[in-house]
Amino acid sequence: MKTKVIKVNPFHPDQEIIKEASDLILKGELVAFPTETVYGLGADATNSNAVRKIFLVKGRPPDNPLIVHIARHEEINEVAIKIPERVYELAKRFWPGPLTFILYRSQKIVDEVSAGLDTVAVRCPSHPVANMLIIQSGKPIAAPSANKSGRPSPTRADHVLEDFKGEIPLILDAGPTLYGVESTVIDMTKDPPVLLRPGAMPIEEVEKYIGEIVIPDFARGYGKYEGKALSPGMKYRHYSPNKPLILVEGENKVAVIKDLLKENPRSGLVLTKETATHFKDHKEMIIIGSKENLYEVAYNLFSSLRAMDKRNVEIIITEDVSEVGIGLAVMNRLRKAASKNIRA
Ligand code: TXA
Ligand code: MG
């Protein structure tokens, strides 16, 4: 299959291009499209065969459910049932945007989307291209991040092409995504609600409206979740470059990174600009932003891991940032991506 990449204006998407994409969706094909978080790999959420293609092409374990994307708030009533009042309040405040709710699933959404669970993940993205694609196709669109299962999520069309060239018919290229990490996922069927995945929407902001949200250890990216996974995705390896990634956390990280470099000079460093000042002479380095601006770090996170993976290095070394705001999402991704986590 030839993979077509079409450039599309992120602010004023060309109607013709959106039509071409939505025709594919309606035919049961897959289309990669930009959202404000990362690129998604979309299919009609009401078409079992189409949704199965997502799992096949991604190599996604069949028990890891997908997020359903809608264009207007009201559509939440078509894809979910028994919706608590506070979900409407949150939707009013935060949608469209990078916040996903776990709710009870309506019959309209096929089993495959939810991997057989009686719940469904729902989000209303704010990216104009995503929004227009959903409206034009007239269907809720199921879409995971458009990466091969286990790989860093795609924040640019190039990343999608890297993973899926020849396997999907169309990629809509609207340039780099705004946040660079995925949406925040909250289980609203629980009381108090439970954070399943920290993301672009800071959990502190959401708590201002509905009070305490439970933050389990796995949401911080720790450990493997034992037993029946609340969010089945959490038990799999995620976001990882092909080369071993070492995450160094804590006060003495500079000293520890120096030791690691002595052991293996052919390491690539992915660091904040503050820490990078201690390694000025090291050639293979990518600066992911300032620890004073974690939005910048989130924006560059996945693309930096992908870029360093391609350089001539044997291992990749990176560091922690503060777990405040979007920093919680960054740390969740890094801990899950790392093959080794060192406390310094
Ligand atoms: O920002 C995003 O959320 C992006 C863009 C494309 O919208 N999508 C995304 O999808 O990150 P994905 O499939 O990579 O991650 C979805 C997460 C997984 O951790 C999955 O386990 C969880 O949401 N999830 C989906 N449905 C669920 C359900 N019914 N119950 C619990 N967790 C669920
Ligand atoms: Mg993903």
mmCIF file of C-alpha atoms and ligand atoms in Angstrom:
data_model
loop_
_atom_site.group_PDB
_atom_site.id
_atom_site.type_symbol
_atom_site.label_atom_id
_atom_site.label_comp_id
_atom_site.label_asym_id
_atom_site.label_seq_id
_atom_site.Cartn_x
_atom_site.Cartn_y
_atom_site.Cartn_z
ATOM 1 C CA MET A 1 0.000 0.000 0.000
ATOM 2 C CA LYS A 2 1.247 3.481 -0.800
ATOM 3 C CA THR A 3 1.147 5.906 2.136
ATOM 4 C CA LYS A 4 0.087 9.362 1.040
ATOM 5 C CA VAL A 5 1.202 12.300 3.186
ATOM 6 C CA ILE A 6 -0.846 15.467 2.673
ATOM 7 C CA LYS A 7 0.107 18.781 4.213
ATOM 8 C CA VAL A 8 -2.836 20.528 5.774
ATOM 9 C CA ASN A 9 -3.107 23.969 7.344
ATOM 10 C CA PRO A 10 -3.559 23.439 11.110
ATOM 11 C CA PHE A 11 -5.702 26.554 11.526
ATOM 12 C CA HIS A 12 -7.792 26.472 8.354
ATOM 13 C CA PRO A 13 -7.809 22.889 7.078
ATOM 14 C CA ASP A 14 -8.682 22.587 3.392
ATOM 15 C CA GLN A 15 -12.171 21.107 3.059
ATOM 16 C CA GLU A 16 -11.159 18.937 0.070
ATOM 17 C CA ILE A 17 -8.373 17.278 2.038
ATOM 18 C CA ILE A 18 -10.619 16.633 5.025
ATOM 19 C CA LYS A 19 -13.165 15.107 2.649
ATOM 20 C CA GLU A 20 -10.564 12.747 1.203
ATOM 21 C CA ALA A 21 -9.631 11.650 4.737
ATOM 22 C CA SER A 22 -13.201 11.214 5.936
ATOM 23 C CA ASP A 23 -14.072 9.168 2.826
ATOM 24 C CA LEU A 24 -11.334 6.738 3.844
ATOM 25 C CA ILE A 25 -12.673 6.602 7.425
ATOM 26 C CA LEU A 26 -16.174 5.868 6.106
ATOM 27 C CA LYS A 27 -14.756 3.081 3.913
ATOM 28 C CA GLY A 28 -13.297 1.442 7.031
ATOM 29 C CA GLU A 29 -9.699 2.549 6.364
ATOM 30 C CA LEU A 30 -7.183 4.072 8.773
ATOM 31 C CA VAL A 31 -6.113 7.726 8.680
ATOM 32 C CA ALA A 32 -3.348 9.276 10.788
ATOM 33 C CA PHE A 33 -4.254 12.796 11.876
ATOM 34 C CA PRO A 34 -2.905 15.491 14.209
ATOM 35 C CA THR A 35 -4.409 16.308 17.585
ATOM 36 C CA GLU A 36 -3.195 18.946 20.043
ATOM 37 C CA THR A 37 -1.391 16.196 22.028
ATOM 38 C CA VAL A 38 0.149 13.679 19.599
ATOM 39 C CA TYR A 39 -0.802 12.224 16.189
ATOM 40 C CA GLY A 40 -3.595 9.650 16.290
ATOM 41 C CA LEU A 41 -4.296 6.609 14.099
ATOM 42 C CA GLY A 42 -8.016 6.896 13.433
ATOM 43 C CA ALA A 43 -10.793 4.520 12.456
ATOM 44 C CA ASP A 44 -14.606 4.612 12.562
ATOM 45 C CA ALA A 45 -15.420 3.637 16.181
ATOM 46 C CA THR A 46 -18.688 2.043 15.059
ATOM 47 C CA ASN A 47 -17.005 -0.327 12.560
ATOM 48 C CA SER A 48 -15.464 -3.490 14.062
ATOM 49 C CA ASN A 49 -13.360 -4.344 11.019
ATOM 50 C CA ALA A 50 -11.909 -0.871 10.846
ATOM 51 C CA VAL A 51 -11.042 -0.870 14.546
ATOM 52 C CA ARG A 52 -9.417 -4.296 14.239
ATOM 53 C CA LYS A 53 -7.067 -2.838 11.626
ATOM 54 C CA ILE A 54 -5.732 -0.403 14.240
ATOM 55 C CA PHE A 55 -4.683 -3.260 16.527
ATOM 56 C CA LEU A 56 -3.199 -5.188 13.621
ATOM 57 C CA VAL A 57 -1.152 -2.353 12.166
ATOM 58 C CA LYS A 58 0.062 -1.050 15.545
ATOM 59 C CA GLY A 59 0.866 -4.490 16.901
ATOM 60 C CA ARG A 60 -1.249 -3.469 19.861
ATOM 61 C CA PRO A 61 -2.189 -6.114 22.427
ATOM 62 C CA PRO A 62 -5.917 -6.826 21.949
ATOM 63 C CA ASP A 63 -6.697 -6.135 25.632
ATOM 64 C CA ASN A 64 -5.530 -2.506 25.473
ATOM 65 C CA PRO A 65 -8.583 -0.319 24.685
ATOM 66 C CA LEU A 66 -8.699 2.815 22.515
ATOM 67 C CA ILE A 67 -9.901 6.379 23.055
ATOM 68 C CA VAL A 68 -13.029 7.520 21.197
ATOM 69 C CA HIS A 69 -12.806 11.055 19.812
ATOM 70 C CA ILE A 70 -15.885 13.241 19.414
ATOM 71 C CA ALA A 71 -16.318 16.716 17.925
ATOM 72 C CA ARG A 72 -19.113 18.208 20.035
ATOM 73 C CA HIS A 73 -19.822 17.856 23.733
ATOM 74 C CA GLU A 74 -23.333 16.494 23.176
ATOM 75 C CA GLU A 75 -21.958 13.463 21.357
ATOM 76 C CA ILE A 76 -20.784 12.159 24.720
ATOM 77 C CA ASN A 77 -24.382 10.994 25.231
ATOM 78 C CA GLU A 78 -24.150 8.815 22.130
ATOM 79 C CA VAL A 79 -20.931 7.035 23.034
ATOM 80 C CA ALA A 80 -21.384 6.690 26.811
ATOM 81 C CA ILE A 81 -24.173 5.975 29.301
ATOM 82 C CA LYS A 82 -24.831 6.631 33.003
ATOM 83 C CA ILE A 83 -22.697 9.775 32.822
ATOM 84 C CA PRO A 84 -22.172 11.470 36.215
ATOM 85 C CA GLU A 85 -23.117 15.153 36.440
ATOM 86 C CA ARG A 86 -19.557 16.231 37.250
ATOM 87 C CA VAL A 87 -18.370 14.895 33.883
ATOM 88 C CA TYR A 88 -20.584 17.463 32.152
ATOM 89 C CA GLU A 89 -19.114 20.159 34.365
ATOM 90 C CA LEU A 90 -15.571 19.108 33.506
ATOM 91 C CA ALA A 91 -16.409 18.869 29.806
ATOM 92 C CA LYS A 92 -17.813 22.392 29.906
ATOM 93 C CA ARG A 93 -14.612 23.682 31.455
ATOM 94 C CA PHE A 94 -11.928 21.614 29.686
ATOM 95 C CA TRP A 95 -13.290 20.502 26.301
ATOM 96 C CA PRO A 96 -12.220 20.678 23.612
ATOM 97 C CA GLY A 97 -8.836 19.745 25.053
ATOM 98 C CA PRO A 98 -6.433 17.081 26.285
ATOM 99 C CA LEU A 99 -8.676 15.434 28.879
ATOM 100 C CA THR A 100 -10.125 11.915 28.500
ATOM 101 C CA PHE A 101 -12.894 10.416 30.646
ATOM 102 C CA ILE A 102 -13.489 6.729 31.295
ATOM 103 C CA LEU A 103 -17.275 6.208 31.299
ATOM 104 C CA TYR A 104 -19.709 3.336 30.821
ATOM 105 C CA ARG A 105 -19.906 2.398 27.151
ATOM 106 C CA SER A 106 -22.951 2.746 24.922
ATOM 107 C CA GLN A 107 -23.918 0.032 22.408
ATOM 108 C CA LYS A 108 -22.979 2.325 19.536
ATOM 109 C CA ILE A 109 -19.283 1.797 20.275
ATOM 110 C CA VAL A 110 -18.121 -1.627 19.138
ATOM 111 C CA ASP A 111 -16.556 -4.133 21.579
ATOM 112 C CA GLU A 112 -13.158 -3.982 19.837
ATOM 113 C CA VAL A 113 -12.685 -0.317 20.804
ATOM 114 C CA SER A 114 -12.956 -1.115 24.500
ATOM 115 C CA ALA A 115 -11.238 -4.487 24.278
ATOM 116 C CA GLY A 116 -14.432 -6.031 25.615
ATOM 117 C CA LEU A 117 -14.670 -3.789 28.721
ATOM 118 C CA ASP A 118 -18.022 -2.225 29.626
ATOM 119 C CA THR A 119 -16.343 1.182 29.734
ATOM 120 C CA VAL A 120 -15.122 3.575 27.053
ATOM 121 C CA ALA A 121 -12.533 6.358 26.988
ATOM 122 C CA VAL A 122 -13.909 9.596 25.500
ATOM 123 C CA ARG A 123 -12.235 12.820 24.516
ATOM 124 C CA CYS A 124 -13.051 15.910 22.461
ATOM 125 C CA PRO A 125 -9.783 17.124 20.863
ATOM 126 C CA SER A 126 -9.180 20.825 20.194
ATOM 127 C CA HIS A 127 -7.089 20.488 17.022
ATOM 128 C CA PRO A 128 -9.074 21.915 14.058
ATOM 129 C CA VAL A 129 -7.981 19.065 11.762
ATOM 130 C CA ALA A 130 -9.148 16.406 14.235
ATOM 131 C CA ASN A 131 -12.358 18.301 14.844
ATOM 132 C CA MET A 132 -13.181 18.722 11.150
ATOM 133 C CA LEU A 133 -12.344 15.104 10.373
ATOM 134 C CA ILE A 134 -14.815 13.882 13.004
ATOM 135 C CA ILE A 135 -17.532 16.289 11.850
ATOM 136 C CA GLN A 136 -17.054 15.500 8.159
ATOM 137 C CA SER A 137 -17.136 11.740 8.698
ATOM 138 C CA GLY A 138 -20.130 12.010 11.044
ATOM 139 C CA LYS A 139 -18.687 9.203 13.187
ATOM 140 C CA PRO A 140 -16.938 8.981 16.526
ATOM 141 C CA ILE A 141 -13.300 8.166 15.729
ATOM 142 C CA ALA A 142 -11.317 5.606 17.710
ATOM 143 C CA ALA A 143 -7.652 6.557 17.765
ATOM 144 C CA PRO A 144 -4.614 5.499 19.729
ATOM 145 C CA SER A 145 -1.345 7.383 19.331
ATOM 146 C CA ALA A 146 -0.031 6.726 15.804
ATOM 147 C CA ASN A 147 3.101 4.784 16.771
ATOM 148 C CA LYS A 148 4.011 1.106 16.658
ATOM 149 C CA SER A 149 3.112 -0.414 19.999
ATOM 150 C CA GLY A 150 5.840 0.290 22.585
ATOM 151 C CA ARG A 151 7.522 3.128 20.627
ATOM 152 C CA PRO A 152 7.654 6.839 21.550
ATOM 153 C CA SER A 153 4.441 8.600 20.521
ATOM 154 C CA PRO A 154 4.468 10.644 17.300
ATOM 155 C CA THR A 155 4.498 14.419 17.559
ATOM 156 C CA ARG A 156 5.195 14.994 13.852
ATOM 157 C CA ALA A 157 3.970 13.406 10.624
ATOM 158 C CA ASP A 158 7.539 12.156 10.002
ATOM 159 C CA HIS A 159 7.306 9.995 13.113
ATOM 160 C CA VAL A 160 4.090 8.427 11.851
ATOM 161 C CA LEU A 161 5.675 7.741 8.472
ATOM 162 C CA GLU A 162 8.709 6.197 10.196
ATOM 163 C CA ASP A 163 6.444 3.658 11.911
ATOM 164 C CA PHE A 164 3.736 3.043 9.291
ATOM 165 C CA LYS A 165 5.147 3.678 5.809
ATOM 166 C CA GLY A 166 3.361 1.340 3.396
ATOM 167 C CA GLU A 167 0.863 0.179 6.008
ATOM 168 C CA ILE A 168 -1.733 2.951 6.080
ATOM 169 C CA PRO A 169 -3.225 4.915 3.170
ATOM 170 C CA LEU A 170 -3.069 8.488 4.502
ATOM 171 C CA ILE A 171 -1.270 10.770 6.949
ATOM 172 C CA LEU A 172 -2.539 14.323 7.428
ATOM 173 C CA ASP A 173 0.513 16.482 8.163
ATOM 174 C CA ALA A 174 -0.297 19.666 10.080
ATOM 175 C CA GLY A 175 3.170 20.141 11.576
ATOM 176 C CA PRO A 176 4.324 19.439 15.132
ATOM 177 C CA THR A 177 1.690 18.931 17.809
ATOM 178 C CA LEU A 178 1.156 21.563 20.487
ATOM 179 C CA TYR A 179 1.659 19.629 23.741
ATOM 180 C CA GLY A 180 3.800 16.668 22.732
ATOM 181 C CA VAL A 181 2.370 14.293 25.344
ATOM 182 C CA GLU A 182 -0.974 12.508 25.321
ATOM 183 C CA SER A 183 -4.207 13.474 27.046
ATOM 184 C CA THR A 184 -4.824 13.052 30.774
ATOM 185 C CA VAL A 185 -7.014 9.970 31.368
ATOM 186 C CA ILE A 186 -9.340 9.932 34.403
ATOM 187 C CA ASP A 187 -11.634 7.079 35.411
ATOM 188 C CA MET A 188 -14.921 8.848 36.149
ATOM 189 C CA THR A 189 -16.778 5.622 36.930
ATOM 190 C CA LYS A 190 -14.965 5.635 40.314
ATOM 191 C CA ASP A 191 -15.706 7.875 43.297
ATOM 192 C CA PRO A 192 -13.381 9.626 43.942
ATOM 193 C CA PRO A 193 -12.173 9.544 40.334
ATOM 194 C CA VAL A 194 -8.854 7.817 39.599
ATOM 195 C CA LEU A 195 -6.043 9.144 37.415
ATOM 196 C CA LEU A 196 -5.092 6.388 34.986
ATOM 197 C CA ARG A 197 -2.607 8.359 32.917
ATOM 198 C CA PRO A 198 -1.250 11.850 33.615
ATOM 199 C CA GLY A 199 -1.118 13.933 30.449
ATOM 200 C CA ALA A 200 -1.163 17.363 28.902
ATOM 201 C CA MET A 201 -3.955 18.620 31.182
ATOM 202 C CA PRO A 202 -2.486 19.140 34.683
ATOM 203 C CA ILE A 203 -4.373 17.097 37.260
ATOM 204 C CA GLU A 204 -4.160 20.030 39.699
ATOM 205 C CA GLU A 205 -6.365 22.062 37.312
ATOM 206 C CA VAL A 206 -9.003 19.353 37.177
ATOM 207 C CA GLU A 207 -9.016 18.944 40.972
ATOM 208 C CA LYS A 208 -9.982 22.602 41.324
ATOM 209 C CA TYR A 209 -13.373 21.646 39.901
ATOM 210 C CA ILE A 210 -14.134 18.231 41.360
ATOM 211 C CA GLY A 211 -11.896 17.900 44.386
ATOM 212 C CA GLU A 212 -9.545 15.033 45.081
ATOM 213 C CA ILE A 213 -8.512 12.659 42.324
ATOM 214 C CA VAL A 214 -6.710 9.477 43.372
ATOM 215 C CA ILE A 215 -3.185 9.257 41.937
ATOM 216 C CA PRO A 216 -2.015 5.626 42.104
ATOM 217 C CA ASP A 217 1.716 4.815 41.941
ATOM 218 C CA PHE A 218 1.356 3.430 38.427
ATOM 219 C CA ALA A 219 0.163 6.869 37.248
ATOM 220 C CA ARG A 220 3.561 8.178 38.324
ATOM 221 C CA GLY A 221 5.049 5.509 36.091
ATOM 222 C CA TYR A 222 6.227 3.165 38.837
ATOM 223 C CA GLY A 223 6.340 -0.573 38.613
ATOM 224 C CA LYS A 224 4.317 -3.043 36.717
ATOM 225 C CA TYR A 225 0.687 -3.078 37.683
ATOM 226 C CA GLU A 226 -0.183 -6.464 39.189
ATOM 227 C CA GLY A 227 -3.542 -8.155 38.888
ATOM 228 C CA LYS A 228 -6.366 -6.972 36.703
ATOM 229 C CA ALA A 229 -5.184 -3.711 35.203
ATOM 230 C CA LEU A 230 -7.453 -0.710 35.753
ATOM 231 C CA SER A 231 -6.180 0.665 32.499
ATOM 232 C CA PRO A 232 -4.997 -2.373 30.603
ATOM 233 C CA GLY A 233 -2.364 -0.376 28.744
ATOM 234 C CA MET A 234 -0.358 0.150 31.895
ATOM 235 C CA LYS A 235 1.104 -3.328 32.003
ATOM 236 C CA TYR A 236 2.956 -3.036 28.699
ATOM 237 C CA ARG A 237 6.285 -1.459 27.871
ATOM 238 C CA HIS A 238 5.729 1.998 26.437
ATOM 239 C CA TYR A 239 7.242 5.002 24.734
ATOM 240 C CA SER A 240 10.663 3.336 24.377
ATOM 241 C CA PRO A 241 13.456 4.118 21.941
ATOM 242 C CA ASN A 242 15.177 1.051 20.457
ATOM 243 C CA LYS A 243 18.409 1.787 22.331
ATOM 244 C CA PRO A 244 18.549 1.243 26.115
ATOM 245 C CA LEU A 245 17.321 4.328 27.966
ATOM 246 C CA ILE A 246 18.757 5.099 31.418
ATOM 247 C CA LEU A 247 16.792 7.528 33.579
ATOM 248 C CA VAL A 248 18.763 9.181 36.391
ATOM 249 C CA GLU A 249 16.646 10.735 39.154
ATOM 250 C CA GLY A 250 17.600 12.765 42.222
ATOM 251 C CA GLU A 251 19.942 15.328 43.764
ATOM 252 C CA ASN A 252 23.225 13.808 42.656
ATOM 253 C CA LYS A 253 22.334 13.106 39.073
ATOM 254 C CA VAL A 254 25.173 15.126 37.561
ATOM 255 C CA ALA A 255 27.781 12.997 39.341
ATOM 256 C CA VAL A 256 26.007 9.776 38.390
ATOM 257 C CA ILE A 257 25.693 10.803 34.736
ATOM 258 C CA LYS A 258 29.424 11.648 34.699
ATOM 259 C CA ASP A 259 30.207 8.133 35.967
ATOM 260 C CA LEU A 260 27.913 6.601 33.372
ATOM 261 C CA LEU A 261 29.722 8.545 30.639
ATOM 262 C CA LYS A 262 33.084 7.252 31.851
ATOM 263 C CA GLU A 263 31.738 3.707 31.639
ATOM 264 C CA ASN A 264 30.268 4.280 28.226
ATOM 265 C CA PRO A 265 31.543 7.352 26.348
ATOM 266 C CA ARG A 266 29.298 6.467 23.404
ATOM 267 C CA SER A 267 26.175 7.551 25.229
ATOM 268 C CA GLY A 268 23.671 10.103 23.990
ATOM 269 C CA LEU A 269 22.477 12.667 26.528
ATOM 270 C CA VAL A 270 18.903 13.983 26.535
ATOM 271 C CA LEU A 271 18.975 16.717 29.182
ATOM 272 C CA THR A 272 17.430 19.966 30.354
ATOM 273 C CA LYS A 273 19.427 23.034 29.482
ATOM 274 C CA GLU A 274 20.348 23.519 33.161
ATOM 275 C CA THR A 275 21.895 20.060 33.537
ATOM 276 C CA ALA A 276 23.453 20.272 30.067
ATOM 277 C CA THR A 277 25.781 23.060 31.273
ATOM 278 C CA HIS A 278 27.742 20.341 33.151
ATOM 279 C CA PHE A 279 28.335 18.374 29.925
ATOM 280 C CA LYS A 280 29.345 21.091 27.460
ATOM 281 C CA ASP A 281 32.087 18.956 25.901
ATOM 282 C CA HIS A 282 29.898 15.956 25.214
ATOM 283 C CA LYS A 283 29.051 15.760 21.518
ATOM 284 C CA GLU A 284 25.933 13.605 21.396
ATOM 285 C CA MET A 285 23.483 15.754 23.301
ATOM 286 C CA ILE A 286 19.918 16.952 22.789
ATOM 287 C CA ILE A 287 18.505 19.676 25.023
ATOM 288 C CA ILE A 288 14.817 19.092 25.745
ATOM 289 C CA GLY A 289 14.089 22.485 27.255
ATOM 290 C CA SER A 290 14.355 24.251 30.569
ATOM 291 C CA LYS A 291 13.298 22.723 33.867
ATOM 292 C CA GLU A 292 11.629 26.101 34.435
ATOM 293 C CA ASN A 293 9.257 25.424 31.519
ATOM 294 C CA LEU A 294 7.954 21.882 31.593
ATOM 295 C CA TYR A 295 5.669 22.528 28.610
ATOM 296 C CA GLU A 296 8.826 22.910 26.563
ATOM 297 C CA VAL A 297 10.202 19.636 27.959
ATOM 298 C CA ALA A 298 6.930 17.829 27.169
ATOM 299 C CA TYR A 299 6.885 19.319 23.660
ATOM 300 C CA ASN A 300 10.364 17.969 22.877
ATOM 301 C CA LEU A 301 10.244 14.718 24.860
ATOM 302 C CA PHE A 302 9.205 12.090 22.309
ATOM 303 C CA SER A 303 10.878 13.747 19.323
ATOM 304 C CA SER A 304 14.167 13.937 21.267
ATOM 305 C CA LEU A 305 14.015 10.230 22.129
ATOM 306 C CA ARG A 306 13.336 9.363 18.500
ATOM 307 C CA ALA A 307 16.109 11.682 17.272
ATOM 308 C CA MET A 308 18.734 10.355 19.713
ATOM 309 C CA ASP A 309 17.770 6.791 18.803
ATOM 310 C CA LYS A 310 18.973 7.492 15.248
ATOM 311 C CA ARG A 311 22.353 8.898 16.246
ATOM 312 C CA ASN A 312 25.489 6.848 16.520
ATOM 313 C CA VAL A 313 25.226 6.097 20.258
ATOM 314 C CA GLU A 314 24.926 2.881 22.242
ATOM 315 C CA ILE A 315 22.747 4.025 25.097
ATOM 316 C CA ILE A 316 20.633 7.069 25.896
ATOM 317 C CA ILE A 317 20.861 8.808 29.267
ATOM 318 C CA THR A 318 18.192 11.197 30.511
ATOM 319 C CA GLU A 319 17.140 12.894 33.769
ATOM 320 C CA ASP A 320 14.088 13.626 35.892
ATOM 321 C CA VAL A 321 12.057 16.854 36.110
ATOM 322 C CA SER A 322 9.652 18.032 38.791
ATOM 323 C CA GLU A 323 6.350 16.122 38.933
ATOM 324 C CA VAL A 324 4.270 19.301 38.983
ATOM 325 C CA GLY A 325 1.663 20.093 36.293
ATOM 326 C CA ILE A 326 2.589 18.598 32.932
ATOM 327 C CA GLY A 327 5.820 17.370 34.622
ATOM 328 C CA LEU A 328 3.847 14.439 36.054
ATOM 329 C CA ALA A 329 3.118 13.291 32.493
ATOM 330 C CA VAL A 330 6.769 13.696 31.511
ATOM 331 C CA MET A 331 7.922 11.576 34.460
ATOM 332 C CA ASN A 332 5.287 8.905 33.813
ATOM 333 C CA ARG A 333 6.520 8.595 30.206
ATOM 334 C CA LEU A 334 10.210 8.561 31.163
ATOM 335 C CA ARG A 335 9.822 5.947 33.897
ATOM 336 C CA LYS A 336 7.866 3.702 31.562
ATOM 337 C CA ALA A 337 10.237 4.248 28.653
ATOM 338 C CA ALA A 338 13.401 3.612 30.678
ATOM 339 C CA SER A 339 15.049 0.206 30.635
ATOM 340 C CA LYS A 340 16.898 1.223 33.807
ATOM 341 C CA ASN A 341 16.032 3.776 36.471
ATOM 342 C CA ILE A 342 18.846 4.991 38.755
ATOM 343 C CA ARG A 343 18.228 6.925 42.009
ATOM 344 C CA ALA A 344 21.101 9.343 42.466
HETATM 345 O O1 TXA B 1 -3.823 12.340 23.549
HETATM 346 C C1 TXA B 1 -4.275 11.207 23.416
HETATM 347 O O2 TXA B 1 -4.967 10.659 24.286
HETATM 348 C C2 TXA B 1 -3.942 10.464 22.110
HETATM 349 C C3 TXA B 1 -4.579 11.231 20.952
HETATM 350 C C4 TXA B 1 -4.464 10.522 19.638
HETATM 351 O O3 TXA B 1 -5.928 11.509 21.265
HETATM 352 N N1 TXA B 1 -4.404 9.104 22.156
HETATM 353 C C5 TXA B 1 -3.810 8.168 22.941
HETATM 354 O O4 TXA B 1 -4.330 6.894 22.838
HETATM 355 O O5 TXA B 1 -2.878 8.412 23.677
HETATM 356 P P1 TXA B 1 -3.577 5.580 23.346
HETATM 357 O O6 TXA B 1 -4.345 4.450 22.794
HETATM 358 O O7 TXA B 1 -2.145 5.654 22.993
HETATM 359 O O8 TXA B 1 -3.762 5.621 24.895
HETATM 360 C C6 TXA B 1 -5.036 5.399 25.452
HETATM 361 C C7 TXA B 1 -4.927 5.079 26.908
HETATM 362 C C8 TXA B 1 -4.294 3.714 27.133
HETATM 363 O O9 TXA B 1 -3.442 3.782 28.257
HETATM 364 C C9 TXA B 1 -5.506 2.823 27.421
HETATM 365 O O10 TXA B 1 -5.181 1.706 28.210
HETATM 366 C C10 TXA B 1 -6.434 3.790 28.144
HETATM 367 O O11 TXA B 1 -6.225 5.039 27.487
HETATM 368 N N2 TXA B 1 -7.842 3.400 27.991
HETATM 369 C C11 TXA B 1 -8.606 3.427 26.879
HETATM 370 N N3 TXA B 1 -9.846 2.954 27.118
HETATM 371 C C12 TXA B 1 -9.882 2.613 28.420
HETATM 372 C C13 TXA B 1 -10.881 2.040 29.279
HETATM 373 N N4 TXA B 1 -12.087 1.738 28.824
HETATM 374 N N5 TXA B 1 -10.537 1.823 30.570
HETATM 375 C C14 TXA B 1 -9.306 2.123 31.022
HETATM 376 N N6 TXA B 1 -8.330 2.663 30.268
HETATM 377 C C15 TXA B 1 -8.599 2.896 28.987
HETATM 378 MG MG MG B 2 -0.126 5.338 22.939
#
